Amino acid sequence: MDNKVTKKRIALHFEYDWLKYLLVIILSAFVMYMIFMQINITRDFERLEVFFSCYYNNDSSLSNDYLDTIRAEGDDVIRDATISYQSPVGEYYGQLFTSAGFTSDVLIIRKSEMQLYADWFLEMDEQVLAACVPDELKDSLEYYVYSAADRDPEYVNPDSEGKIFGIRVDNLKKIAVENPPFVFDVSLLNPDLTEEELASYDTEFYIVLDKNSVKIGDKGKKEEYHDLTQAFRFVRFFLEKYAL
Protein backbone atom coordinates (compact mmCIF):
# COMPACT_ATOMS: atom_id res chain seq x y z
CA MET A 1 0.00 0.00 0.00
CA ASP A 2 1.41 3.37 -1.01
CA ASN A 3 1.22 5.73 2.01
CA LYS A 4 3.82 8.14 0.73
CA VAL A 5 3.07 11.77 1.65
CA THR A 6 3.30 14.05 -1.33
CA LYS A 7 2.42 17.64 -2.00
CA LYS A 8 -0.34 16.54 -4.34
CA ARG A 9 -1.91 14.25 -1.73
CA ILE A 10 -1.72 16.98 0.93
CA ALA A 11 -3.37 19.45 -1.45
CA LEU A 12 -6.16 16.99 -2.25
CA HIS A 13 -6.66 16.21 1.46
CA PHE A 14 -7.09 19.87 2.37
CA GLU A 15 -9.27 20.46 -0.69
CA TYR A 16 -11.87 17.95 0.55
CA ASP A 17 -11.41 18.24 4.35
CA TRP A 18 -10.65 21.94 4.85
CA LEU A 19 -13.99 22.52 6.62
CA LYS A 20 -13.11 19.99 9.32
CA TYR A 21 -9.84 21.78 10.05
CA LEU A 22 -11.55 25.17 10.12
CA LEU A 23 -14.10 23.89 12.64
CA VAL A 24 -11.33 22.40 14.79
CA ILE A 25 -9.47 25.74 14.80
CA ILE A 26 -12.61 27.71 15.66
CA LEU A 27 -13.57 25.26 18.43
CA SER A 28 -10.06 25.35 19.89
CA ALA A 29 -10.07 29.15 19.89
CA PHE A 30 -13.47 29.19 21.61
CA VAL A 31 -12.34 26.71 24.29
CA MET A 32 -9.22 28.77 25.02
CA TYR A 33 -11.32 31.95 25.20
CA MET A 34 -13.71 30.37 27.70
CA ILE A 35 -10.83 29.09 29.82
CA PHE A 36 -9.24 32.53 30.03
CA MET A 37 -12.65 34.13 30.70
CA GLN A 38 -13.20 31.81 33.67
CA ILE A 39 -9.72 32.57 34.97
CA ASN A 40 -10.15 36.35 34.71
CA ILE A 41 -13.84 36.85 35.49
CA THR A 42 -14.63 38.55 38.80
CA ARG A 43 -16.89 36.20 40.74
CA ASP A 44 -19.53 37.41 43.23
CA PHE A 45 -17.41 36.71 46.30
CA GLU A 46 -14.51 38.67 44.74
CA ARG A 47 -16.60 41.83 44.32
CA LEU A 48 -17.86 44.17 47.04
CA GLU A 49 -21.04 46.03 46.07
CA VAL A 50 -22.32 49.14 47.85
CA PHE A 51 -25.65 50.89 47.27
CA PHE A 52 -25.10 54.50 48.31
CA SER A 53 -28.04 56.91 48.69
CA CYS A 54 -27.17 60.60 48.72
CA TYR A 55 -28.40 63.72 46.97
CA TYR A 56 -25.01 64.39 45.42
CA ASN A 57 -21.59 62.75 45.40
CA ASN A 58 -18.40 64.81 45.56
CA ASP A 59 -15.98 61.95 46.24
CA SER A 60 -15.23 59.55 43.40
CA SER A 61 -12.22 57.95 45.12
CA LEU A 62 -14.06 55.92 47.75
CA SER A 63 -13.95 52.53 46.00
CA ASN A 64 -10.27 52.86 45.05
CA ASP A 65 -9.35 54.02 48.55
CA TYR A 66 -11.12 50.99 50.02
CA LEU A 67 -9.33 48.60 47.66
CA ASP A 68 -5.97 50.24 48.37
CA THR A 69 -6.61 49.87 52.11
CA ILE A 70 -7.52 46.19 52.10
CA ARG A 71 -4.77 45.27 49.63
CA ALA A 72 -2.23 46.96 51.89
CA GLU A 73 -3.58 44.71 54.66
CA GLY A 74 -2.97 41.63 52.51
CA ASP A 75 -6.50 40.99 51.21
CA ASP A 76 -6.13 39.29 47.83
CA VAL A 77 -9.75 38.07 47.55
CA ILE A 78 -11.62 41.25 46.60
CA ARG A 79 -10.75 42.24 43.03
CA ASP A 80 -13.35 44.98 42.56
CA ALA A 81 -15.43 47.36 44.67
CA THR A 82 -18.50 48.80 42.98
CA ILE A 83 -20.27 51.75 44.58
CA SER A 84 -23.61 52.70 43.05
CA TYR A 85 -24.53 56.28 43.97
CA GLN A 86 -28.28 56.89 43.73
CA SER A 87 -30.27 60.02 44.50
CA PRO A 88 -33.35 59.37 46.64
CA VAL A 89 -35.26 61.77 44.38
CA GLY A 90 -34.25 59.89 41.22
CA GLU A 91 -37.03 58.52 39.03
CA TYR A 92 -36.11 54.85 39.51
CA TYR A 93 -34.73 55.05 43.04
CA GLY A 94 -37.43 52.80 44.53
CA GLN A 95 -36.82 49.97 42.08
CA LEU A 96 -33.04 50.28 42.40
CA PHE A 97 -33.22 50.20 46.20
CA THR A 98 -35.46 47.12 46.17
CA SER A 99 -33.13 45.17 43.90
CA ALA A 100 -30.03 46.37 45.77
CA GLY A 101 -31.49 44.99 48.98
CA PHE A 102 -30.88 41.50 47.62
CA THR A 103 -27.59 42.01 45.77
CA SER A 104 -25.49 44.59 47.65
CA ASP A 105 -23.15 43.87 50.55
CA VAL A 106 -23.46 47.29 52.16
CA LEU A 107 -26.12 49.99 51.76
CA ILE A 108 -26.43 53.60 52.84
CA ILE A 109 -30.11 54.48 52.99
CA ARG A 110 -32.56 57.04 54.35
CA LYS A 111 -34.23 56.98 57.74
CA SER A 112 -37.58 56.60 55.98
CA GLU A 113 -36.36 53.27 54.55
CA MET A 114 -35.11 52.20 57.95
CA GLN A 115 -38.57 52.87 59.39
CA LEU A 116 -40.01 50.41 56.88
CA TYR A 117 -37.30 47.82 56.32
CA ALA A 118 -34.73 48.03 59.14
CA ASP A 119 -34.87 44.35 60.06
CA TRP A 120 -34.44 43.31 56.43
CA PHE A 121 -30.80 43.99 57.19
CA LEU A 122 -28.23 42.33 59.41
CA GLU A 123 -28.58 42.97 63.11
CA MET A 124 -25.53 44.82 64.41
CA ASP A 125 -24.98 42.83 67.56
CA GLU A 126 -21.86 43.07 69.72
CA GLN A 127 -19.87 40.84 67.36
CA VAL A 128 -20.77 42.89 64.28
CA LEU A 129 -20.18 46.22 66.00
CA ALA A 130 -16.77 45.02 67.21
CA ALA A 131 -15.85 44.22 63.59
CA CYS A 132 -17.31 47.41 62.10
CA VAL A 133 -16.70 50.20 64.61
CA PRO A 134 -13.31 51.49 65.80
CA ASP A 135 -13.10 51.47 69.61
CA GLU A 136 -12.65 55.22 69.79
CA LEU A 137 -15.96 55.81 67.99
CA LYS A 138 -18.26 53.36 69.77
CA ASP A 139 -19.68 55.89 72.23
CA SER A 140 -19.88 58.83 69.83
CA LEU A 141 -21.85 57.27 66.97
CA GLU A 142 -25.61 57.33 66.62
CA TYR A 143 -27.24 53.95 66.01
CA TYR A 144 -30.59 52.99 64.53
CA VAL A 145 -32.41 51.03 67.21
CA TYR A 146 -35.56 49.23 66.08
CA SER A 147 -38.59 50.67 67.86
CA ALA A 148 -42.32 50.20 67.55
CA ALA A 149 -42.67 53.98 67.83
CA ASP A 150 -41.04 54.44 64.40
CA ARG A 151 -43.49 52.31 62.41
CA ASP A 152 -47.04 51.29 61.72
CA PRO A 153 -48.17 49.04 64.64
CA GLU A 154 -49.50 46.54 62.11
CA TYR A 155 -45.97 45.90 60.82
CA VAL A 156 -43.99 45.84 64.04
CA ASN A 157 -41.73 42.81 64.54
CA PRO A 158 -41.51 42.22 68.32
CA ASP A 159 -38.38 40.09 67.87
CA SER A 160 -36.50 43.10 66.47
CA GLU A 161 -37.46 45.53 69.24
CA GLY A 162 -34.40 47.21 70.80
CA LYS A 163 -31.90 45.76 68.32
CA ILE A 164 -29.40 47.83 66.31
CA PHE A 165 -29.64 47.66 62.51
CA GLY A 166 -27.71 50.70 61.29
CA ILE A 167 -25.17 53.43 62.01
CA ARG A 168 -25.96 57.04 61.18
CA VAL A 169 -23.50 58.59 58.70
CA ASP A 170 -24.83 62.02 57.66
CA ASN A 171 -23.60 63.52 60.94
CA LEU A 172 -20.05 62.12 60.83
CA LYS A 173 -17.26 64.59 61.56
CA LYS A 174 -15.99 64.95 57.98
CA ILE A 175 -19.42 64.76 56.33
CA ALA A 176 -21.37 67.28 58.41
CA VAL A 177 -19.31 70.16 56.96
CA GLU A 178 -19.93 73.07 54.60
CA ASN A 179 -18.56 71.28 51.53
CA PRO A 180 -19.15 67.58 52.26
CA PRO A 181 -17.90 64.63 50.20
CA PHE A 182 -21.50 63.37 50.08
CA VAL A 183 -24.55 65.59 50.24
CA PHE A 184 -27.22 64.27 52.62
CA ASP A 185 -28.80 67.68 53.23
CA VAL A 186 -30.62 68.86 50.12
CA SER A 187 -30.58 72.49 51.35
CA LEU A 188 -26.86 72.56 50.48
CA LEU A 189 -27.83 72.07 46.84
CA ASN A 190 -30.81 74.41 46.90
CA PRO A 191 -30.64 77.05 49.65
CA ASP A 192 -33.85 78.66 48.38
CA LEU A 193 -36.07 75.80 49.54
CA THR A 194 -38.49 76.76 52.31
CA GLU A 195 -38.69 74.85 55.60
CA GLU A 196 -41.97 73.36 54.41
CA GLU A 197 -40.36 72.14 51.18
CA LEU A 198 -37.32 70.77 53.02
CA ALA A 199 -39.56 68.77 55.34
CA SER A 200 -40.28 66.33 52.50
CA TYR A 201 -36.59 65.38 52.16
CA ASP A 202 -34.77 62.94 54.44
CA THR A 203 -31.72 64.32 56.22
CA GLU A 204 -30.80 61.21 58.25
CA PHE A 205 -28.95 58.37 56.50
CA TYR A 206 -27.71 55.05 57.86
CA ILE A 207 -25.14 52.47 56.78
CA VAL A 208 -26.46 48.90 56.95
CA LEU A 209 -25.34 45.38 56.02
CA ASP A 210 -27.21 43.00 53.73
CA LYS A 211 -28.15 39.66 55.32
CA ASN A 212 -27.56 37.97 51.95
CA SER A 213 -23.93 39.08 51.65
CA VAL A 214 -21.25 36.38 51.58
CA LYS A 215 -18.78 38.83 53.16
CA ILE A 216 -20.22 39.02 56.68
CA GLY A 217 -18.23 36.19 58.24
CA ASP A 218 -20.17 33.53 60.14
CA LYS A 219 -23.29 35.72 59.97
CA GLY A 220 -23.60 34.66 56.33
CA LYS A 221 -25.76 31.77 55.15
CA LYS A 222 -23.03 29.95 53.18
CA GLU A 223 -20.48 28.22 55.37
CA GLU A 224 -17.81 28.13 52.67
CA TYR A 225 -17.60 31.94 52.83
CA HIS A 226 -17.45 32.36 56.61
CA ASP A 227 -13.85 33.51 56.38
CA LEU A 228 -14.86 36.55 54.29
CA THR A 229 -15.57 39.74 56.29
CA GLN A 230 -14.96 42.49 53.75
CA ALA A 231 -18.44 44.00 54.22
CA PHE A 232 -17.57 44.64 57.88
CA ARG A 233 -14.24 46.07 56.74
CA PHE A 234 -15.97 48.52 54.41
CA VAL A 235 -18.14 49.88 57.23
CA ARG A 236 -15.09 50.25 59.45
CA PHE A 237 -13.11 51.85 56.61
CA PHE A 238 -15.94 54.34 55.97
CA LEU A 239 -16.13 55.31 59.64
CA GLU A 240 -12.34 55.62 59.92
CA LYS A 241 -12.24 57.81 56.82
CA TYR A 242 -15.08 60.17 57.68
CA ALA A 243 -15.49 60.08 61.47
CA LEU A 244 -11.91 60.17 62.79
CSV table of C-alpha atoms in Angstrom, one decimal:
chain,number,residue,atom,x,y,z
A,1,MET,CA,0.0,0.0,0.0
A,2,ASP,CA,1.4,3.4,-1.0
A,3,ASN,CA,1.2,5.7,2.0
A,4,LYS,CA,3.8,8.1,0.7
A,5,VAL,CA,3.1,11.8,1.7
A,6,THR,CA,3.3,14.0,-1.3
A,7,LYS,CA,2.4,17.6,-2.0
A,8,LYS,CA,-0.3,16.5,-4.3
A,9,ARG,CA,-1.9,14.3,-1.7
A,10,ILE,CA,-1.7,17.0,0.9
A,11,ALA,CA,-3.4,19.5,-1.4
A,12,LEU,CA,-6.2,17.0,-2.3
A,13,HIS,CA,-6.7,16.2,1.5
A,14,PHE,CA,-7.1,19.9,2.4
A,15,GLU,CA,-9.3,20.5,-0.7
A,16,TYR,CA,-11.9,18.0,0.6
A,17,ASP,CA,-11.4,18.2,4.4
A,18,TRP,CA,-10.6,21.9,4.9
A,19,LEU,CA,-14.0,22.5,6.6
A,20,LYS,CA,-13.1,20.0,9.3
A,21,TYR,CA,-9.8,21.8,10.1
A,22,LEU,CA,-11.6,25.2,10.1
A,23,LEU,CA,-14.1,23.9,12.6
A,24,VAL,CA,-11.3,22.4,14.8
A,25,ILE,CA,-9.5,25.7,14.8
A,26,ILE,CA,-12.6,27.7,15.7
A,27,LEU,CA,-13.6,25.3,18.4
A,28,SER,CA,-10.1,25.3,19.9
A,29,ALA,CA,-10.1,29.1,19.9
A,30,PHE,CA,-13.5,29.2,21.6
A,31,VAL,CA,-12.3,26.7,24.3
A,32,MET,CA,-9.2,28.8,25.0
A,33,TYR,CA,-11.3,32.0,25.2
A,34,MET,CA,-13.7,30.4,27.7
A,35,ILE,CA,-10.8,29.1,29.8
A,36,PHE,CA,-9.2,32.5,30.0
A,37,MET,CA,-12.6,34.1,30.7
A,38,GLN,CA,-13.2,31.8,33.7
A,39,ILE,CA,-9.7,32.6,35.0
A,40,ASN,CA,-10.1,36.3,34.7
A,41,ILE,CA,-13.8,36.8,35.5
A,42,THR,CA,-14.6,38.5,38.8
A,43,ARG,CA,-16.9,36.2,40.7
A,44,ASP,CA,-19.5,37.4,43.2
A,45,PHE,CA,-17.4,36.7,46.3
A,46,GLU,CA,-14.5,38.7,44.7
A,47,ARG,CA,-16.6,41.8,44.3
A,48,LEU,CA,-17.9,44.2,47.0
A,49,GLU,CA,-21.0,46.0,46.1
A,50,VAL,CA,-22.3,49.1,47.8
A,51,PHE,CA,-25.7,50.9,47.3
A,52,PHE,CA,-25.1,54.5,48.3
A,53,SER,CA,-28.0,56.9,48.7
A,54,CYS,CA,-27.2,60.6,48.7
A,55,TYR,CA,-28.4,63.7,47.0
A,56,TYR,CA,-25.0,64.4,45.4
A,57,ASN,CA,-21.6,62.7,45.4
A,58,ASN,CA,-18.4,64.8,45.6
A,59,ASP,CA,-16.0,62.0,46.2
A,60,SER,CA,-15.2,59.6,43.4
A,61,SER,CA,-12.2,58.0,45.1
A,62,LEU,CA,-14.1,55.9,47.8
A,63,SER,CA,-14.0,52.5,46.0
A,64,ASN,CA,-10.3,52.9,45.0
A,65,ASP,CA,-9.3,54.0,48.6
A,66,TYR,CA,-11.1,51.0,50.0
A,67,LEU,CA,-9.3,48.6,47.7
A,68,ASP,CA,-6.0,50.2,48.4
A,69,THR,CA,-6.6,49.9,52.1
A,70,ILE,CA,-7.5,46.2,52.1
A,71,ARG,CA,-4.8,45.3,49.6
A,72,ALA,CA,-2.2,47.0,51.9
A,73,GLU,CA,-3.6,44.7,54.7
A,74,GLY,CA,-3.0,41.6,52.5
A,75,ASP,CA,-6.5,41.0,51.2
A,76,ASP,CA,-6.1,39.3,47.8
A,77,VAL,CA,-9.7,38.1,47.6
A,78,ILE,CA,-11.6,41.2,46.6
A,79,ARG,CA,-10.8,42.2,43.0
A,80,ASP,CA,-13.3,45.0,42.6
A,81,ALA,CA,-15.4,47.4,44.7
A,82,THR,CA,-18.5,48.8,43.0
A,83,ILE,CA,-20.3,51.7,44.6
A,84,SER,CA,-23.6,52.7,43.0
A,85,TYR,CA,-24.5,56.3,44.0
A,86,GLN,CA,-28.3,56.9,43.7
A,87,SER,CA,-30.3,60.0,44.5
A,88,PRO,CA,-33.3,59.4,46.6
A,89,VAL,CA,-35.3,61.8,44.4
A,90,GLY,CA,-34.3,59.9,41.2
A,91,GLU,CA,-37.0,58.5,39.0
A,92,TYR,CA,-36.1,54.9,39.5
A,93,TYR,CA,-34.7,55.1,43.0
A,94,GLY,CA,-37.4,52.8,44.5
A,95,GLN,CA,-36.8,50.0,42.1
A,96,LEU,CA,-33.0,50.3,42.4
A,97,PHE,CA,-33.2,50.2,46.2
A,98,THR,CA,-35.5,47.1,46.2
A,99,SER,CA,-33.1,45.2,43.9
A,100,ALA,CA,-30.0,46.4,45.8
A,101,GLY,CA,-31.5,45.0,49.0
A,102,PHE,CA,-30.9,41.5,47.6
A,103,THR,CA,-27.6,42.0,45.8
A,104,SER,CA,-25.5,44.6,47.6
A,105,ASP,CA,-23.2,43.9,50.5
A,106,VAL,CA,-23.5,47.3,52.2
A,107,LEU,CA,-26.1,50.0,51.8
A,108,ILE,CA,-26.4,53.6,52.8
A,109,ILE,CA,-30.1,54.5,53.0
A,110,ARG,CA,-32.6,57.0,54.3
A,111,LYS,CA,-34.2,57.0,57.7
A,112,SER,CA,-37.6,56.6,56.0
A,113,GLU,CA,-36.4,53.3,54.5
A,114,MET,CA,-35.1,52.2,58.0
A,115,GLN,CA,-38.6,52.9,59.4
A,116,LEU,CA,-40.0,50.4,56.9
A,117,TYR,CA,-37.3,47.8,56.3
A,118,ALA,CA,-34.7,48.0,59.1
A,119,ASP,CA,-34.9,44.4,60.1
A,120,TRP,CA,-34.4,43.3,56.4
A,121,PHE,CA,-30.8,44.0,57.2
A,122,LEU,CA,-28.2,42.3,59.4
A,123,GLU,CA,-28.6,43.0,63.1
A,124,MET,CA,-25.5,44.8,64.4
A,125,ASP,CA,-25.0,42.8,67.6
A,126,GLU,CA,-21.9,43.1,69.7
A,127,GLN,CA,-19.9,40.8,67.4
A,128,VAL,CA,-20.8,42.9,64.3
A,129,LEU,CA,-20.2,46.2,66.0
A,130,ALA,CA,-16.8,45.0,67.2
A,131,ALA,CA,-15.9,44.2,63.6
A,132,CYS,CA,-17.3,47.4,62.1
A,133,VAL,CA,-16.7,50.2,64.6
A,134,PRO,CA,-13.3,51.5,65.8
A,135,ASP,CA,-13.1,51.5,69.6
A,136,GLU,CA,-12.6,55.2,69.8
A,137,LEU,CA,-16.0,55.8,68.0
A,138,LYS,CA,-18.3,53.4,69.8
A,139,ASP,CA,-19.7,55.9,72.2
A,140,SER,CA,-19.9,58.8,69.8
A,141,LEU,CA,-21.9,57.3,67.0
A,142,GLU,CA,-25.6,57.3,66.6
A,143,TYR,CA,-27.2,54.0,66.0
A,144,TYR,CA,-30.6,53.0,64.5
A,145,VAL,CA,-32.4,51.0,67.2
A,146,TYR,CA,-35.6,49.2,66.1
A,147,SER,CA,-38.6,50.7,67.9
A,148,ALA,CA,-42.3,50.2,67.6
A,149,ALA,CA,-42.7,54.0,67.8
A,150,ASP,CA,-41.0,54.4,64.4
A,151,ARG,CA,-43.5,52.3,62.4
A,152,ASP,CA,-47.0,51.3,61.7
A,153,PRO,CA,-48.2,49.0,64.6
A,154,GLU,CA,-49.5,46.5,62.1
A,155,TYR,CA,-46.0,45.9,60.8
A,156,VAL,CA,-44.0,45.8,64.0
A,157,ASN,CA,-41.7,42.8,64.5
A,158,PRO,CA,-41.5,42.2,68.3
A,159,ASP,CA,-38.4,40.1,67.9
A,160,SER,CA,-36.5,43.1,66.5
A,161,GLU,CA,-37.5,45.5,69.2
A,162,GLY,CA,-34.4,47.2,70.8
A,163,LYS,CA,-31.9,45.8,68.3
A,164,ILE,CA,-29.4,47.8,66.3
A,165,PHE,CA,-29.6,47.7,62.5
A,166,GLY,CA,-27.7,50.7,61.3
A,167,ILE,CA,-25.2,53.4,62.0
A,168,ARG,CA,-26.0,57.0,61.2
A,169,VAL,CA,-23.5,58.6,58.7
A,170,ASP,CA,-24.8,62.0,57.7
A,171,ASN,CA,-23.6,63.5,60.9
A,172,LEU,CA,-20.1,62.1,60.8
A,173,LYS,CA,-17.3,64.6,61.6
A,174,LYS,CA,-16.0,64.9,58.0
A,175,ILE,CA,-19.4,64.8,56.3
A,176,ALA,CA,-21.4,67.3,58.4
A,177,VAL,CA,-19.3,70.2,57.0
A,178,GLU,CA,-19.9,73.1,54.6
A,179,ASN,CA,-18.6,71.3,51.5
A,180,PRO,CA,-19.2,67.6,52.3
A,181,PRO,CA,-17.9,64.6,50.2
A,182,PHE,CA,-21.5,63.4,50.1
A,183,VAL,CA,-24.6,65.6,50.2
A,184,PHE,CA,-27.2,64.3,52.6
A,185,ASP,CA,-28.8,67.7,53.2
A,186,VAL,CA,-30.6,68.9,50.1
A,187,SER,CA,-30.6,72.5,51.3
A,188,LEU,CA,-26.9,72.6,50.5
A,189,LEU,CA,-27.8,72.1,46.8
A,190,ASN,CA,-30.8,74.4,46.9
A,191,PRO,CA,-30.6,77.1,49.6
A,192,ASP,CA,-33.9,78.7,48.4
A,193,LEU,CA,-36.1,75.8,49.5
A,194,THR,CA,-38.5,76.8,52.3
A,195,GLU,CA,-38.7,74.9,55.6
A,196,GLU,CA,-42.0,73.4,54.4
A,197,GLU,CA,-40.4,72.1,51.2
A,198,LEU,CA,-37.3,70.8,53.0
A,199,ALA,CA,-39.6,68.8,55.3
A,200,SER,CA,-40.3,66.3,52.5
A,201,TYR,CA,-36.6,65.4,52.2
A,202,ASP,CA,-34.8,62.9,54.4
A,203,THR,CA,-31.7,64.3,56.2
A,204,GLU,CA,-30.8,61.2,58.2
A,205,PHE,CA,-29.0,58.4,56.5
A,206,TYR,CA,-27.7,55.1,57.9
A,207,ILE,CA,-25.1,52.5,56.8
A,208,VAL,CA,-26.5,48.9,56.9
A,209,LEU,CA,-25.3,45.4,56.0
A,210,ASP,CA,-27.2,43.0,53.7
A,211,LYS,CA,-28.2,39.7,55.3
A,212,ASN,CA,-27.6,38.0,52.0
A,213,SER,CA,-23.9,39.1,51.6
A,214,VAL,CA,-21.2,36.4,51.6
A,215,LYS,CA,-18.8,38.8,53.2
A,216,ILE,CA,-20.2,39.0,56.7
A,217,GLY,CA,-18.2,36.2,58.2
A,218,ASP,CA,-20.2,33.5,60.1
A,219,LYS,CA,-23.3,35.7,60.0
A,220,GLY,CA,-23.6,34.7,56.3
A,221,LYS,CA,-25.8,31.8,55.1
A,222,LYS,CA,-23.0,29.9,53.2
A,223,GLU,CA,-20.5,28.2,55.4
A,224,GLU,CA,-17.8,28.1,52.7
A,225,TYR,CA,-17.6,31.9,52.8
A,226,HIS,CA,-17.5,32.4,56.6
A,227,ASP,CA,-13.8,33.5,56.4
A,228,LEU,CA,-14.9,36.6,54.3
A,229,THR,CA,-15.6,39.7,56.3
A,230,GLN,CA,-15.0,42.5,53.7
A,231,ALA,CA,-18.4,44.0,54.2
A,232,PHE,CA,-17.6,44.6,57.9
A,233,ARG,CA,-14.2,46.1,56.7
A,234,PHE,CA,-16.0,48.5,54.4
A,235,VAL,CA,-18.1,49.9,57.2
A,236,ARG,CA,-15.1,50.2,59.4
A,237,PHE,CA,-13.1,51.8,56.6
A,238,PHE,CA,-15.9,54.3,56.0
A,239,LEU,CA,-16.1,55.3,59.6
A,240,GLU,CA,-12.3,55.6,59.9
A,241,LYS,CA,-12.2,57.8,56.8
A,242,TYR,CA,-15.1,60.2,57.7
A,243,ALA,CA,-15.5,60.1,61.5
A,244,LEU,CA,-11.9,60.2,62.8
